[in-house]
Amino acid sequence: MSLFDHKVSELHERLHKKEITVTDLVDESYKRISEVEEKVQAFLSLDEEKARETAKKLDEKLHLDESKGLLFGMPIGVKDNIVTKGLRTTCASKILSNFDPIYDATVMNKLHNAETITIGKLNMDEFAMGSSNENSAYKKTRNPWDLERVPGGSSGGSAAAVASGEVLFSLGSDTGGSIRQPASFCGVVGMKPTYGRVSRFGLVAFASSLDQIGPITRTVEDNAYLLQAIAGLDPMDSTSANMAVPSFVESLTGNIKGLKIAVPKEYLGEGVKEEVRQSIFDALKILEKLGASWEEVSLPHSKYALATYYLLSSSEASANLSRFDGVRYGYRTENPESLMDLYKKTRAEGFGEEVKRRIMLGTFALSSGYYDAYYKKAQKVRTLIKNDFEEVFKQYDVIIGPTTPTPAFKIDENTHDPLTMYANDILTIPVNLAGVPGISIPCGFDNGLPLGLQIIGKHFDESTIYRVAHAFEQATDYHKQKPAL
């Protein structure tokens, strides 16, 4: 049995009873990486020397009974678009192949304060653009449940590393479902917090009004502990919210009696596989037995979410990615003939196909003569989508539906069909457009492939989401199933 089969609270207790050491936890991580990484391909870089050095220091603290928080000594993996001082951050792109940051993201500072240990940086879709992890410039991460299938994206490496037992938990980022969708495909727990709950300072921007960092874990309890550690106001991020961070763990009471659940008919309609639909109805029966009630509702503007999202996110990406020009840092083309030639060749050689596609779409949507017809209109529709959620939340505590319309698909199955690939995020995108929190938890299997249940809550009400997710998790054993790697 792996040490990582235990919850954080159990490992914390064993550390304090001196039954295990921090070095044991780090050994467990690198041992597992040596066993399965060749198959899974989740990591882009490892920080083994520093991790072992830090483990020794923490073991000395442990010996002197100086350890503090619950996350003390816990090994974590970090998505490669979160900057880490002295540890290469590439965003899985050739254009940042030699970028070594000189500062840490705020979430990394918070994790250092909590005394976690960074094991390495995790693979992703280039600049977080993708739903399958096939857009990385370096490698294709594979789904631990079936190595012929994708782990989901863009935080595919973050989800696969947790599912395969390489790390205890990881950080991902979610712009249109990039934490929840891979969590669903890999059978783990992934939370996208409310926009502004977690600082974005040090997260390499894709779409600034949508991006949010969040935790990927084995259990709901571990997820609550990790979000607790990284949440809160940050003066370095003007969009970070000045909201008190409650004790998320205290909300894990298991009691959901009287809770009112809304189930949008749009989330169970055309394109959602029958097995996925059935898993949601089975989950609702379990929640009913626990004392909750549910009703079908409508989120009428969600059908426009996909078009709205790709216009807005691509527009923001075209602006955010203009800084990668070969002048100050990152990849630079050889022997340019002029400054304009330097820009053109650097970006043509440095960016992958999907990134170029979105930059071009965004530049078009923002261009003169098209701005009002596309970008401005998309912003108006975004408001309508947000209003839909607010209307439903006047009467219901949470919204529940599937995380993805299907289980994980095969590698290269949708690569040549961008529209089919984009549709994989159809159930997660509205949550980002509205800025509300959402979690994906395991809720069943289809031919041995995990399925995810998505629970969506009101702004800054992650506590209720965790309460429902934890109650469901305690009543089932889906989270205990592990891939046979």
XYZ file of C-alpha atoms in Angstrom:
485
model
C 0.000 0.000 0.000
C 1.366 3.417 -0.986
C 1.721 6.185 1.587
C -0.298 8.304 -0.863
C -3.317 6.053 -0.327
C -3.705 7.889 2.986
C -5.389 11.268 3.380
C -3.308 14.319 4.284
C -4.719 14.345 7.841
C -3.652 10.695 8.321
C -0.143 11.330 6.992
C 0.128 14.425 9.209
C -0.727 12.296 12.252
C 1.803 9.619 11.286
C 4.519 12.265 10.851
C 3.863 13.600 14.344
C 3.853 10.137 15.848
C 7.292 9.695 14.196
C 5.993 6.637 12.296
C 7.183 8.149 9.011
C 9.459 11.014 7.970
C 9.164 13.732 5.345
C 12.018 11.989 3.510
C 9.818 8.860 3.350
C 7.105 10.886 1.586
C 9.578 12.359 -0.913
C 11.098 8.900 -1.487
C 7.603 7.541 -2.143
C 7.013 10.194 -4.777
C 10.262 9.733 -6.703
C 10.078 5.934 -6.417
C 6.609 5.962 -7.990
C 7.785 8.412 -10.670
C 10.642 6.039 -11.562
C 8.106 3.175 -11.876
C 5.364 4.785 -13.966
C 6.542 8.101 -15.441
C 7.772 6.448 -18.645
C 4.186 5.292 -19.286
C 2.261 8.324 -17.987
C 4.583 11.184 -19.082
C 3.109 13.648 -16.573
C 6.217 15.665 -15.631
C 8.196 18.179 -17.693
C 10.872 18.682 -15.035
C 11.776 17.308 -11.598
C 13.344 19.191 -8.696
C 14.737 16.148 -6.885
C 17.907 17.613 -5.390
C 16.121 20.572 -3.791
C 13.154 18.401 -2.712
C 15.427 15.990 -0.829
C 17.372 18.878 0.710
C 14.112 20.481 1.919
C 12.876 17.118 3.261
C 16.002 16.792 5.430
C 15.462 20.271 6.902
C 11.808 19.537 7.610
C 12.739 16.225 9.259
C 15.014 18.175 11.622
C 12.059 20.436 12.477
C 9.925 17.358 12.998
C 12.547 15.903 15.348
C 12.461 19.137 17.364
C 8.626 19.134 17.278
C 8.649 22.433 15.370
C 6.333 21.358 12.544
C 3.248 23.493 12.134
C 0.497 23.176 9.519
C -1.340 20.188 8.161
C 0.411 20.357 4.768
C 3.851 20.194 6.418
C 6.163 17.969 4.362
C 3.547 16.962 1.785
C 4.836 16.416 -1.805
C 3.085 18.429 -4.522
C 3.282 18.754 -8.302
C 2.798 22.132 -9.995
C 1.385 22.879 -13.448
C 4.069 24.381 -15.668
C 2.298 27.729 -16.178
C 2.742 28.686 -12.495
C 6.100 30.431 -12.087
C 8.601 28.863 -9.705
C 11.788 30.687 -8.730
C 14.832 28.924 -10.147
C 12.756 26.062 -11.547
C 12.123 26.208 -15.293
C 8.611 27.293 -16.315
C 7.850 26.606 -19.978
C 4.023 26.575 -20.252
C 4.779 23.462 -22.379
C 5.840 25.828 -25.182
C 9.018 26.050 -27.257
C 8.888 29.839 -26.906
C 9.619 29.536 -23.148
C 11.981 26.556 -23.409
C 14.784 28.395 -21.555
C 12.776 30.531 -19.094
C 13.931 30.304 -15.461
C 11.773 32.669 -13.339
C 13.394 34.973 -10.790
C 10.356 35.015 -8.476
C 7.641 32.708 -7.170
C 3.917 32.919 -7.882
C 1.836 33.905 -4.829
C 0.404 30.368 -4.571
C 3.978 29.030 -4.418
C 4.860 31.462 -1.611
C 1.777 30.262 0.265
C 2.772 26.625 -0.252
C 6.315 27.392 0.949
C 4.797 28.972 4.069
C 2.727 25.792 4.537
C 6.035 23.875 4.119
C 5.014 21.614 1.253
C 7.683 20.135 -1.035
C 7.646 20.773 -4.790
C 8.409 17.528 -6.636
C 8.421 19.006 -10.161
C 6.552 20.815 -12.935
C 3.706 19.103 -14.754
C 2.904 18.828 -18.454
C -0.029 20.732 -19.963
C -1.494 21.958 -23.233
C 0.705 24.800 -24.512
C -0.225 28.029 -22.682
C -3.222 26.092 -21.248
C -4.926 26.011 -24.669
C -6.528 22.624 -25.180
C -8.774 19.912 -23.769
C -6.581 16.840 -24.176
C -2.922 17.564 -23.291
C -1.979 16.805 -26.912
C -0.877 20.408 -27.560
C 2.292 20.299 -25.450
C 5.480 21.085 -27.372
C 7.331 18.350 -25.452
C 5.268 15.205 -24.873
C 1.750 13.764 -24.700
C 0.660 12.836 -21.199
C -1.401 9.645 -21.051
C -4.433 8.695 -18.995
C -3.387 6.288 -16.186
C -6.685 4.375 -16.606
C -5.952 3.644 -20.282
C -2.602 4.668 -21.735
C -4.146 4.898 -25.209
C -6.410 7.725 -24.054
C -5.941 11.409 -23.191
C -5.864 12.600 -19.554
C -7.857 15.726 -20.486
C -6.561 19.261 -20.545
C -5.095 21.623 -20.125
C -4.092 20.414 -16.610
C -3.685 16.842 -17.891
C -0.284 16.372 -16.268
C -1.620 17.618 -12.919
C -4.537 15.143 -12.949
C -2.537 12.188 -14.305
C 0.234 12.611 -11.699
C -2.305 12.459 -8.847
C -4.292 9.563 -10.392
C -1.142 7.507 -10.935
C 0.128 8.140 -7.385
C 3.234 10.124 -8.376
C 2.305 13.001 -6.061
C -0.171 13.397 -3.224
C -1.821 16.387 -4.889
C -1.166 19.046 -7.521
C -2.043 22.546 -8.660
C -3.725 23.189 -11.989
C -5.331 26.194 -13.669
C -8.858 26.387 -15.070
C -9.857 28.810 -17.851
C -12.769 26.886 -19.363
C -12.695 23.573 -17.485
C -8.979 22.793 -17.446
C -8.998 21.464 -13.862
C -12.425 19.813 -13.791
C -12.286 18.111 -17.201
C -8.972 16.248 -16.601
C -10.086 15.479 -13.024
C -13.166 13.801 -14.533
C -11.155 11.886 -17.158
C -8.608 10.700 -14.564
C -11.020 9.897 -11.713
C -9.748 12.460 -9.185
C -11.131 15.553 -7.412
C -10.596 18.941 -9.115
C -11.843 22.317 -7.860
C -12.111 25.571 -9.803
C -12.571 28.208 -7.075
C -14.583 31.420 -7.497
C -12.788 33.926 -9.744
C -10.712 36.045 -7.354
C -10.586 33.479 -4.518
C -6.987 32.497 -5.379
C -4.308 34.948 -6.532
C -3.313 34.814 -10.210
C -0.012 36.612 -9.579
C 2.632 34.401 -11.186
C 0.181 32.417 -13.299
C 1.225 32.907 -16.937
C -1.907 34.478 -18.413
C -4.063 32.843 -21.069
C -7.362 34.731 -20.564
C -7.111 37.019 -17.558
C -10.853 37.367 -16.867
C -11.317 33.581 -16.795
C -8.100 31.964 -15.448
C -8.134 30.545 -11.916
C -5.660 28.324 -10.046
C -7.101 25.382 -8.129
C -6.267 22.069 -6.408
C -6.379 18.504 -7.783
C -6.430 15.748 -5.137
C -7.516 12.182 -4.392
C -10.201 13.132 -1.845
C -12.541 16.045 -1.132
C -10.999 16.541 2.322
C -7.486 16.916 0.882
C -8.879 19.333 -1.709
C -10.382 21.516 1.020
C -7.052 21.609 2.903
C -5.120 22.606 -0.218
C -7.571 25.353 -1.242
C -7.424 26.671 2.334
C -3.649 27.052 1.988
C -3.639 28.929 -1.345
C -6.792 31.106 -1.051
C -6.984 34.726 0.096
C -6.461 38.363 -0.830
C -3.202 39.250 -2.568
C -2.050 42.879 -3.016
C -0.054 41.717 -6.060
C -3.264 40.762 -7.919
C -5.851 43.509 -8.471
C -8.548 40.920 -9.304
C -8.001 38.985 -6.075
C -11.086 39.335 -3.841
C -11.069 40.809 -0.356
C -13.208 37.999 1.062
C -12.584 36.128 4.293
C -11.459 32.533 3.710
C -13.630 30.220 5.832
C -12.434 26.875 7.170
C -13.462 24.684 4.248
C -12.715 21.530 6.229
C -15.278 22.485 8.882
C -17.985 22.315 6.208
C -17.352 18.578 5.659
C -20.144 17.520 7.997
C -21.755 14.896 5.761
C -25.106 16.566 6.438
C -27.002 17.735 3.349
C -30.563 17.374 4.693
C -32.860 19.969 3.120
C -30.317 20.928 0.454
C -31.914 22.013 -2.840
C -30.226 20.871 -6.044
C -30.862 22.293 -9.529
C -30.235 20.036 -12.551
C -30.064 22.024 -15.829
C -31.797 20.204 -18.690
C -29.184 21.692 -21.049
C -26.468 19.689 -19.210
C -28.155 16.364 -19.958
C -29.188 17.034 -23.557
C -27.829 16.226 -26.973
C -24.188 15.108 -27.124
C -24.103 13.749 -23.553
C -23.448 9.993 -23.661
C -26.216 7.809 -22.172
C -23.839 6.198 -19.624
C -22.778 9.672 -18.460
C -26.407 10.770 -18.132
C -27.265 7.621 -16.159
C -24.332 8.159 -13.764
C -25.755 11.603 -12.903
C -29.228 10.206 -12.166
C -27.617 7.484 -10.008
C -25.677 10.177 -8.128
C -28.860 12.209 -7.604
C -30.559 9.141 -6.082
C -27.703 8.836 -3.579
C -27.972 12.538 -2.694
C -31.759 12.133 -2.279
C -31.184 9.289 0.185
C -28.915 11.645 2.126
C -31.781 14.148 2.460
C -31.338 16.497 -0.508
C -33.998 17.215 -3.135
C -33.554 18.061 -6.815
C -35.504 19.649 -9.641
C -34.862 20.208 -13.326
C -34.154 23.835 -14.275
C -33.032 25.719 -17.370
C -29.890 27.753 -18.054
C -31.197 29.012 -21.412
C -28.117 30.949 -22.537
C -25.657 28.102 -21.883
C -26.025 27.035 -25.537
C -24.126 30.211 -26.472
C -21.347 29.583 -23.930
C -18.962 27.789 -26.287
C -18.958 30.558 -28.933
C -18.820 33.263 -26.244
C -15.897 31.599 -24.498
C -13.755 31.069 -27.586
C -14.250 34.671 -28.732
C -13.439 36.171 -25.316
C -10.619 33.821 -24.310
C -8.933 34.047 -27.726
C -9.211 37.844 -27.679
C -7.557 38.017 -24.263
C -4.944 35.452 -25.332
C -3.994 37.489 -28.405
C -3.249 40.446 -26.117
C -1.548 38.419 -23.356
C 0.712 36.459 -25.698
C 1.947 39.547 -27.558
C 4.703 39.834 -24.913
C 6.421 36.708 -26.300
C 8.362 38.400 -29.069
C 11.956 37.184 -28.751
C 13.224 40.504 -27.394
C 13.401 40.219 -23.596
C 13.276 36.519 -22.712
C 12.405 33.105 -24.084
C 13.127 31.645 -27.501
C 14.582 33.886 -30.236
C 14.920 33.020 -33.920
C 18.397 32.826 -35.440
C 19.725 35.629 -37.692
C 16.623 37.789 -38.262
C 16.895 40.322 -41.075
C 15.020 43.099 -39.245
C 13.009 43.765 -36.074
C 9.771 42.807 -37.849
C 11.441 39.633 -39.122
C 12.534 38.839 -35.526
C 8.920 39.110 -34.314
C 7.458 37.079 -37.166
C 9.971 34.223 -37.169
C 10.238 33.947 -33.374
C 6.475 33.639 -32.977
C 6.061 31.370 -36.023
C 8.753 28.987 -34.753
C 7.981 29.300 -31.034
C 4.198 28.824 -30.886
C 2.319 25.605 -31.709
C -0.653 25.252 -34.047
C -3.403 25.611 -31.434
C -1.852 28.741 -29.900
C -1.485 30.333 -33.351
C -5.102 29.451 -34.168
C -6.382 31.212 -31.046
C -4.133 34.252 -31.441
C -5.456 34.722 -34.972
C -9.083 34.260 -33.913
C -8.633 36.741 -31.044
C -6.833 39.320 -33.181
C -9.643 39.089 -35.738
C -12.370 39.504 -33.074
C -10.631 42.620 -31.692
C -9.884 44.199 -35.063
C -11.507 47.366 -36.335
C -14.899 46.714 -37.889
C -15.347 43.374 -36.099
C -14.936 44.405 -32.426
C -18.630 45.325 -31.943
C -19.946 42.358 -33.909
C -17.868 39.746 -32.051
C -16.012 40.784 -28.886
C -18.550 43.296 -27.580
C -21.473 41.004 -28.352
C -19.737 38.091 -26.609
C -19.328 40.255 -23.479
C -23.066 40.960 -23.495
C -23.887 37.246 -23.837
C -21.468 36.522 -20.985
C -23.598 38.762 -18.765
C -26.736 36.834 -19.775
C -25.018 33.535 -18.873
C -24.000 34.957 -15.482
C -27.584 36.170 -14.908
C -28.913 32.652 -15.643
C -26.803 31.267 -12.793
C -27.879 34.053 -10.417
C -31.565 33.364 -11.145
C -31.187 29.655 -10.378
C -29.202 30.344 -7.208
C -32.079 32.439 -5.824
C -33.938 29.165 -5.221
C -31.293 26.427 -5.134
C -28.108 25.763 -3.144
C -26.073 24.012 -5.852
C -26.286 23.062 -9.533
C -25.363 19.500 -10.501
C -24.611 17.858 -13.843
C -21.891 15.888 -15.639
C -18.380 17.346 -15.882
C -17.862 16.072 -19.436
C -20.263 14.744 -22.100
C -18.171 11.558 -22.582
C -15.364 9.657 -20.824
C -11.753 10.142 -22.010
C -11.286 9.765 -25.759
C -8.353 8.159 -27.564
C -5.116 10.003 -28.295
C -5.167 11.565 -31.800
C -8.915 10.863 -32.127
C -9.944 14.540 -32.251
C -6.651 16.249 -33.090
C -7.685 17.199 -36.617
C -11.140 18.419 -35.622
C -10.814 21.585 -33.479
C -14.596 22.055 -33.149
C -15.129 18.553 -31.696
C -12.173 19.182 -29.366
C -13.634 22.525 -28.223
C -17.012 20.869 -27.511
C -15.379 18.746 -24.780
C -15.547 21.808 -22.502
C -19.203 22.570 -23.219
C -20.350 21.688 -19.658
C -17.496 23.408 -17.804
C -17.159 26.694 -19.750
C -20.331 28.432 -18.399
C -18.894 28.214 -14.860
C -15.823 30.257 -15.877
C -17.883 32.807 -17.798
C -20.043 33.348 -14.680
C -17.038 33.338 -12.322
C -18.698 30.850 -9.938
C -16.930 27.880 -8.275
C -17.261 24.273 -9.471
C -15.816 20.894 -8.522
C -15.545 17.560 -10.333
C -15.644 14.361 -8.262
C -15.648 10.711 -9.423
C -19.193 9.349 -9.823
C -18.892 6.133 -11.839
C -17.237 4.286 -14.702
C -18.001 3.574 -18.339
C -16.068 0.522 -19.612
C -13.426 1.067 -16.936
C -13.060 4.809 -17.650
C -13.885 7.315 -14.867
C -16.857 9.686 -15.069
C -17.135 13.007 -13.209
C -19.968 14.669 -11.308
C -19.834 18.480 -11.483
C -21.142 20.466 -8.510
C -21.467 24.233 -9.053
C -22.049 26.762 -6.270
C -22.726 30.438 -5.625
C -19.936 33.023 -5.713
C -17.498 32.395 -2.815
C -19.578 29.474 -1.527
C -16.987 26.722 -1.970
C -17.983 25.480 1.501
C -21.399 24.256 0.301
C -19.823 22.590 -2.743
C -17.360 20.772 -0.477
C -20.184 19.734 1.878
C -22.163 18.123 -0.967
C -19.076 16.580 -2.603
C -17.872 15.120 0.701
C -21.306 13.687 1.569
C -21.460 11.980 -1.851
C -17.869 10.736 -1.555
C -18.564 9.200 1.872
C -21.616 7.373 0.484
C -19.675 5.857 -2.450
C -16.295 4.250 -3.089
C -15.456 5.632 -6.543
C -12.609 7.714 -5.083
C -10.986 4.537 -3.695
C -10.626 2.943 -7.149
C -7.146 3.178 -8.642
C -5.852 2.591 -12.177
C -3.932 -0.652 -12.616
C -0.748 0.792 -14.076
